[in-house]
Coordinates of C-alpha atoms in Angstrom, one line a residue:
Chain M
X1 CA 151.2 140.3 165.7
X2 CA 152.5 137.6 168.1
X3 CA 150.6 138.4 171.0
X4 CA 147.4 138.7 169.2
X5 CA 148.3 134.3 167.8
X6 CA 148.9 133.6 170.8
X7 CA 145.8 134.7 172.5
X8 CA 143.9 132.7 169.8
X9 CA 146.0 129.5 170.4
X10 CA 145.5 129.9 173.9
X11 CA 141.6 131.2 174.6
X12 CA 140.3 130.9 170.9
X13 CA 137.9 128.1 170.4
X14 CA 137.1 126.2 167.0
X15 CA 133.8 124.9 166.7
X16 CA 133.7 124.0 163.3
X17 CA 136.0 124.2 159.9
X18 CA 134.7 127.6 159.0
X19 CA 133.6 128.9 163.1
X20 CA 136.7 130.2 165.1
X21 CA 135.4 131.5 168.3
X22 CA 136.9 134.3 169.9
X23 CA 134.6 135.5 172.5
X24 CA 136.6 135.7 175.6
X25 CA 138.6 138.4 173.8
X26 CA 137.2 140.4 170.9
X27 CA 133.8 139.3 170.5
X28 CA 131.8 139.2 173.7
X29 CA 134.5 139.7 176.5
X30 CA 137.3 142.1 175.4
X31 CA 140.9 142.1 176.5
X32 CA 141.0 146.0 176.0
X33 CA 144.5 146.3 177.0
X34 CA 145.2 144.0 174.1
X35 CA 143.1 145.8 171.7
X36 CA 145.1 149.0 173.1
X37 CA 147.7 147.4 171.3
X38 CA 146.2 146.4 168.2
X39 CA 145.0 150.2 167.8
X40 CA 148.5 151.1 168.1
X41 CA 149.8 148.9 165.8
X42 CA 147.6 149.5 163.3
X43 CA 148.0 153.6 163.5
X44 CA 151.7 152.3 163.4
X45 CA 150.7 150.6 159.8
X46 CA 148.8 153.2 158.2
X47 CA 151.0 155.9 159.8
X48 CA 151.9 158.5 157.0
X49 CA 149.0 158.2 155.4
X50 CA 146.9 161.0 156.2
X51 CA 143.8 158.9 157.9
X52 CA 141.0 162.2 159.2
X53 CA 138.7 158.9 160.2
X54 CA 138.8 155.7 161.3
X55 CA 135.3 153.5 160.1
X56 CA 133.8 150.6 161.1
X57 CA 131.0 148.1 162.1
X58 CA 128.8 147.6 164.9
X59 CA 129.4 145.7 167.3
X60 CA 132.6 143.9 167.6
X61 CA 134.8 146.1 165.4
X62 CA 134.1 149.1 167.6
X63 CA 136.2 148.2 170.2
X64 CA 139.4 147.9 167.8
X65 CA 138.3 150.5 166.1
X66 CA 138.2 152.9 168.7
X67 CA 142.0 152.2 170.2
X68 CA 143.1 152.8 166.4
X69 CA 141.6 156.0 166.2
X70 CA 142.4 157.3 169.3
X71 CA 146.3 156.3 168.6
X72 CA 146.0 158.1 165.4
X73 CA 144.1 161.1 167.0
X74 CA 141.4 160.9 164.6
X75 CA 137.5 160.6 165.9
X76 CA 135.7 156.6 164.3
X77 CA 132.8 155.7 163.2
X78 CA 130.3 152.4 163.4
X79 CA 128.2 151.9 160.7
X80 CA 124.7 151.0 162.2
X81 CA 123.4 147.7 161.3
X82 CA 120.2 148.5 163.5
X83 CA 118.2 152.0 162.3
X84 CA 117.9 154.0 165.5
X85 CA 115.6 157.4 166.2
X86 CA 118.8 159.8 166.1
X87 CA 119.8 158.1 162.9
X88 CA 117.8 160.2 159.9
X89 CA 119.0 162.1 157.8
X90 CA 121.6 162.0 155.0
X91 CA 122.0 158.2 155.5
X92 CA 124.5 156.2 153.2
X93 CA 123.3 152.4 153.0
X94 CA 124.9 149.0 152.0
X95 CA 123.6 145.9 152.4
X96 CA 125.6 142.8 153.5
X97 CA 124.9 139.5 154.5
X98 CA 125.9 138.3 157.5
X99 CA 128.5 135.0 157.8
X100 CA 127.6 134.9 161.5
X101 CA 124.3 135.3 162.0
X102 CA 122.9 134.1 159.1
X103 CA 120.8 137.3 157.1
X104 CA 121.4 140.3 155.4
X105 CA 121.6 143.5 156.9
X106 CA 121.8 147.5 155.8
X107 CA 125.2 148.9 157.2
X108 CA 124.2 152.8 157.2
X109 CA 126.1 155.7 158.2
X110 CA 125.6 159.1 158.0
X111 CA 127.4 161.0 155.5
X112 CA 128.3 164.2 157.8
X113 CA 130.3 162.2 159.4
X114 CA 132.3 160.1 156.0
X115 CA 133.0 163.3 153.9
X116 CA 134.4 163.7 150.4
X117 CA 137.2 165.3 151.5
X118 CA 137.8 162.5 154.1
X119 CA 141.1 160.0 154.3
X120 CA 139.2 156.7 155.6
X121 CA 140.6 153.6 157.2
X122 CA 138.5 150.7 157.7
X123 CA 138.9 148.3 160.7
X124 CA 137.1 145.3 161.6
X125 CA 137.4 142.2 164.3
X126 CA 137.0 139.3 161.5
X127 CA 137.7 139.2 157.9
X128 CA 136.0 135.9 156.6
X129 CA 134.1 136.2 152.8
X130 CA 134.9 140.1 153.7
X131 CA 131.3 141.0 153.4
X132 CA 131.2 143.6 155.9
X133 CA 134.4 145.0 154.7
X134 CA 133.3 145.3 151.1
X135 CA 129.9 147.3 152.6
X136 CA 132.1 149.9 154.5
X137 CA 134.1 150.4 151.3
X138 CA 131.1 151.0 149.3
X139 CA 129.7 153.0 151.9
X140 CA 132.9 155.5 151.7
X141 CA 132.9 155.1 148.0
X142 CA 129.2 156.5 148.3
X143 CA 130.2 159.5 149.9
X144 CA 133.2 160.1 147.6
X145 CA 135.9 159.6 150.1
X146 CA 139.5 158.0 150.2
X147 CA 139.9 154.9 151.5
X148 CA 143.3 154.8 152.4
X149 CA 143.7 150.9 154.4
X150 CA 141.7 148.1 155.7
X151 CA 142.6 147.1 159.1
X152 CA 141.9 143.6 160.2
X153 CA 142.6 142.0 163.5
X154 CA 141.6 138.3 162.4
X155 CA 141.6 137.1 159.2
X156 CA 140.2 133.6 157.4
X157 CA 142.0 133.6 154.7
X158 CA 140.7 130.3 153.5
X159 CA 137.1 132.0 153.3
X160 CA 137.7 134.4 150.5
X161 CA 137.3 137.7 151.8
X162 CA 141.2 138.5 151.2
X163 CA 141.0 137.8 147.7
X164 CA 137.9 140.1 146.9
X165 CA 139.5 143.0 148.9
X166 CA 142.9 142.9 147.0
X167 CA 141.1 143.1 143.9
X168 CA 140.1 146.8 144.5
X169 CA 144.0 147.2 145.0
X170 CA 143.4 148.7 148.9
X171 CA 145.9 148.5 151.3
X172 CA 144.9 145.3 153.4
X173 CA 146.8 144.5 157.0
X174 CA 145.5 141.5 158.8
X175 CA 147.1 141.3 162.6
X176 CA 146.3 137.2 162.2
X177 CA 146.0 135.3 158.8
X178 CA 144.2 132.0 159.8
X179 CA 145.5 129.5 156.7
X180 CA 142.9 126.7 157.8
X181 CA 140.4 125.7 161.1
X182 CA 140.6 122.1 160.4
X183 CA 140.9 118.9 162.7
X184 CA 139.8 121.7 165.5
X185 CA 143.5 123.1 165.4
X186 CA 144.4 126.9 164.3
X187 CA 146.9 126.9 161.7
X188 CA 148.4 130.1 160.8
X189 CA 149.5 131.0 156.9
X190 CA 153.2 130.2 157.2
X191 CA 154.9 133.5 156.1
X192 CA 153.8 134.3 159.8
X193 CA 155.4 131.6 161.7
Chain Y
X1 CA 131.6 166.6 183.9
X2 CA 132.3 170.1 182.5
X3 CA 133.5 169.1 179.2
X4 CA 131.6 166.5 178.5
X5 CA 128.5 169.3 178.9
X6 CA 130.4 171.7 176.6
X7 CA 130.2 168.9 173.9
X8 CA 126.5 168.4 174.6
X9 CA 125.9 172.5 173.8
X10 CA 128.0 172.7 171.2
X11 CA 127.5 169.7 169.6
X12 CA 123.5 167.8 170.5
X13 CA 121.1 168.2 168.6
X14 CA 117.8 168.6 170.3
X15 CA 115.3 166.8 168.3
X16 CA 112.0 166.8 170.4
X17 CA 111.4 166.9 174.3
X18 CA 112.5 163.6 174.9
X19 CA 115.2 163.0 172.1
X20 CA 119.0 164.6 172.4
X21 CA 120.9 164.0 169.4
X22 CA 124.8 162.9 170.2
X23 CA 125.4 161.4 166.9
X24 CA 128.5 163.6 166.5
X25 CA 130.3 162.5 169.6
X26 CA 128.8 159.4 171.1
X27 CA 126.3 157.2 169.8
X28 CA 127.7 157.3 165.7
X29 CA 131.0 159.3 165.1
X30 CA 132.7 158.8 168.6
X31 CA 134.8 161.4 169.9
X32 CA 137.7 159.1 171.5
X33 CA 139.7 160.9 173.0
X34 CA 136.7 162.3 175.2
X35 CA 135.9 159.0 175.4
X36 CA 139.2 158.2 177.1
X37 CA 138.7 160.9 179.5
X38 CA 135.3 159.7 180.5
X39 CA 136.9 156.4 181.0
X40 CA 139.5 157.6 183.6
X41 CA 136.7 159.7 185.2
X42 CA 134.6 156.4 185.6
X43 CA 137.9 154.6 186.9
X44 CA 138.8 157.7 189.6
X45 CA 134.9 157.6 191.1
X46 CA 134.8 154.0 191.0
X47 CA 138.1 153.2 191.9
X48 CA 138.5 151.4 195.6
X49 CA 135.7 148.4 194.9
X50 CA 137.6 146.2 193.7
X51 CA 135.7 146.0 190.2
X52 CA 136.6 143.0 188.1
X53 CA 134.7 143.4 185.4
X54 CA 132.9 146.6 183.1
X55 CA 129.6 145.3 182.0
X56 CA 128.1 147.1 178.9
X57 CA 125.0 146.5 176.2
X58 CA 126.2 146.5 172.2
X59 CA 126.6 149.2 170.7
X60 CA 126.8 153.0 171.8
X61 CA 127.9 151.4 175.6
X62 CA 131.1 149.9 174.2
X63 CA 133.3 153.1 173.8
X64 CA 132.7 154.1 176.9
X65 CA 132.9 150.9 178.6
X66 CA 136.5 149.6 177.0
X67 CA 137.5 153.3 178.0
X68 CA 137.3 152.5 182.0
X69 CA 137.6 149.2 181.7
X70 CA 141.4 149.9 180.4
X71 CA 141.9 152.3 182.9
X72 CA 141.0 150.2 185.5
X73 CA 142.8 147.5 184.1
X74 CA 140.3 144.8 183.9
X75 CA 138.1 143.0 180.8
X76 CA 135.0 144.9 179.3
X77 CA 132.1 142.5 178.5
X78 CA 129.0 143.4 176.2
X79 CA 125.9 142.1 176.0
X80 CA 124.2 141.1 173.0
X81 CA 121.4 141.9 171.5
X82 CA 121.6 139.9 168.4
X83 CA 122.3 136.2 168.4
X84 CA 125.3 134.9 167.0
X85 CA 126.5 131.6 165.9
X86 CA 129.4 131.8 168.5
X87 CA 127.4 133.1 171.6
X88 CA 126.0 129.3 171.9
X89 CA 126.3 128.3 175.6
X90 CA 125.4 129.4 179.4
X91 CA 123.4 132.3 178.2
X92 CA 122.0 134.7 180.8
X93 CA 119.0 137.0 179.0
X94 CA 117.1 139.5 180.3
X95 CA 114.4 141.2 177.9
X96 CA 114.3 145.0 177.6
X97 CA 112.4 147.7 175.7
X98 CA 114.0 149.6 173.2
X99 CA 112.8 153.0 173.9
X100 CA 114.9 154.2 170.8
X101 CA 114.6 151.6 168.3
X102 CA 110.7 150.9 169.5
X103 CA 111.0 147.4 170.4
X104 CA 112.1 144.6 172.5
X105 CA 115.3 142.8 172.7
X106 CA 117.0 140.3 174.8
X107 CA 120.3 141.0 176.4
X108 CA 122.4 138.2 176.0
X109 CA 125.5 137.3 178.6
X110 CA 127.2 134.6 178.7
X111 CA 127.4 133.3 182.1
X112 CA 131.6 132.5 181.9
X113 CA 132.2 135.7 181.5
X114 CA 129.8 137.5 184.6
X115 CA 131.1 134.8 187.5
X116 CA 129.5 135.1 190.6
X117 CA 133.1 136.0 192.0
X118 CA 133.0 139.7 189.8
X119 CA 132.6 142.9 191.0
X120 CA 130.7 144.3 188.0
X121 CA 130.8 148.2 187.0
X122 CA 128.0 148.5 184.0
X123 CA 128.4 151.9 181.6
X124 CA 126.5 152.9 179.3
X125 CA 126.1 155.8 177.2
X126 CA 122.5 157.3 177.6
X127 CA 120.3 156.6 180.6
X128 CA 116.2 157.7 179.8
X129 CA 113.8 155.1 181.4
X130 CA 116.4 152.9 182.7
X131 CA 115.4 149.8 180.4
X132 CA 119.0 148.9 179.2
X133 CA 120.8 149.4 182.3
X134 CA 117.9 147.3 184.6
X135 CA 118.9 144.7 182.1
X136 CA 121.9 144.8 182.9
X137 CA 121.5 144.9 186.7
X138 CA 119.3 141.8 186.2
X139 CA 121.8 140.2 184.3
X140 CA 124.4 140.5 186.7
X141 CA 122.1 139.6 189.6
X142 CA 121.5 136.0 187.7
X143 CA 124.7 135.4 187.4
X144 CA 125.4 135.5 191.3
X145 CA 127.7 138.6 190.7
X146 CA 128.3 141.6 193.0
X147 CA 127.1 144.7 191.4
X148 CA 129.2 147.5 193.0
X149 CA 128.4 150.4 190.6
X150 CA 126.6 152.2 187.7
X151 CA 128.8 154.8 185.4
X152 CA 126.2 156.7 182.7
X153 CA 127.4 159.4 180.2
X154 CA 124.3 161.2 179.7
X155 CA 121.6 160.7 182.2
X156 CA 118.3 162.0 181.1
X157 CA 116.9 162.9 184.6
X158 CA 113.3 163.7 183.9
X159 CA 112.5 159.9 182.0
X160 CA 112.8 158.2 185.5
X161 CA 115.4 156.0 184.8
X162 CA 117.4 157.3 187.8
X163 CA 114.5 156.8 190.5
X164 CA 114.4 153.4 189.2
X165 CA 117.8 152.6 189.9
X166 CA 117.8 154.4 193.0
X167 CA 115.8 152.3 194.7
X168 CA 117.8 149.7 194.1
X169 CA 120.1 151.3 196.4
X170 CA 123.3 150.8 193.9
X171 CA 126.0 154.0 193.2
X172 CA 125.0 155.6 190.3
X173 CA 127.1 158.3 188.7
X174 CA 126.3 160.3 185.5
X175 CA 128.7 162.3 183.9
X176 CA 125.8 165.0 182.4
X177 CA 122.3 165.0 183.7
X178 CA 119.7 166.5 181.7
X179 CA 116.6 168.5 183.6
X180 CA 115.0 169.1 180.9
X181 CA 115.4 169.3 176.5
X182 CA 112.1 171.8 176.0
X183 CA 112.2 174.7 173.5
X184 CA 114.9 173.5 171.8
X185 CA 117.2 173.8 174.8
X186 CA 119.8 171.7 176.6
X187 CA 118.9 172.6 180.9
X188 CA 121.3 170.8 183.3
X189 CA 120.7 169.7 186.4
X190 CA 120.9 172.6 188.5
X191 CA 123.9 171.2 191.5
X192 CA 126.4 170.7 188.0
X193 CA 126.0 174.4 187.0

């Protein structure tokens, strides 16, 4: 998606090899308008394929995920990584550990809402070692559902993640593929260019 | 908001005096296209302040928040209230009670984002005591920005929140105001029958 690399050339920051930092736009701020887009795109994608849901993580995915369920007029869901009062009964758990902020966490969703009979697609901001991703897949797997795509609107692909997720054989559509942070400069992977 | 108090009948679970469930609509699965609606509802009463900026807390307030901010065609921020490696510099915090989760977290801005130049809407999703949004109002107030309005989905009128905020004099507009959640029962303020 062009306008999405060139909002990261422009605004994204690179603070390290591994860090890219995208907080004026996805993360923290969020261009929503943009992200109107990216849910359009990716109901575009996955069009056809029968999605009844749209899953995904707090905090940063929920923005992109929402957009991409409303264009596919199908209601989302965000996987708690914090237990709340209202959350307590019929919980599905995974735990991950998290690139960012350095622990693990329980991703836990109820499974009223991720059905057997449900056609899932997963979306998240960042794919990186694809940690998150691979906890949202189990989760749905828990409950017995399809997962019918993965959604991503940055991807590392230097870190990993991509590899493990094509190894379950799941449809995998990354808006960005970053091919390396290095020397503080984004390079893209090249079939993109 | 007449639909958005259909959905609380139908669909909130009362759980005890205090606690309304929303899981299915709001605060879990997210119903987005209502979402949307509440978004253009927030952007109509709002609309004529000249509001830069929709400030929300992670994670329930996003949905709601990226909903007006798009229809009023300006960036949604969040706070955090979980560190990250990439939220690293000009931090604006403000400590709050969780009156759900049954502790205390910081609310994290960072300051490039909430300029003392914005006109800053906040949204959020419930309103009880008014801990999360008086965060926010605090937050804001650091920063040197003009806070020109507050937009709640659910207000909870009998938990105080709203006399809090009132004093401070700022528009506040919720969407469903709850009297009272005894017996089992959803009761509505009595002027939105």
């Amino acid at each position: 998606m062009q306008e999405l690399r060139d909002k990261i050339l422009s605004e994204g920051t690179v603070l390290s090899d591994h860090v890219l930092k995208a907080d004026s736009f996805l993360n923290h701020q969020v261009d929503v308008a943009l992200m109107e887009r990216v849910g359009k795109e990716f109901a575009r994608y996955f069009g056809g394929r029968g999605i009844t849901k749209v899953l995904t993580a707090e905090a940063s995915g929920i923005t992109p995920a929402a957009f991409t369920a409303l264009a596919m007029g199908v209601p989302m869901v965000f996987a708690r990584k914090h237990l709340s009062l209202t959350l307590n009964e019929d919980l599905l758990t995974a735990e991950v550990e998290s690139y960012t902020k350095g622990n693990t966490v329980n991703l836990v969703v109820s499974q009223k809402y991720v059905r057997p009979c449900e056609r899932i697609l997963i979306v998240d901001d960042f794919l990186a070692k694809g940690e998150v991703v691979r906890g949202l897949i189990r989760l749905a797997e828990q409950s017995g559902a399809s997962i019918e795509g993965i959604g991503i609107v940055i991807e590392k692909s230097f870190q990993g993640g991509r590899g493990q997720i094509e190894q379950t054989g799941l449809p995998l559509y990354s808006l960005a593929r970053i091919a390396a942070l290095e020397n503080g400069t984004v390079r893209f992977v090249s079939e993109e260019k």
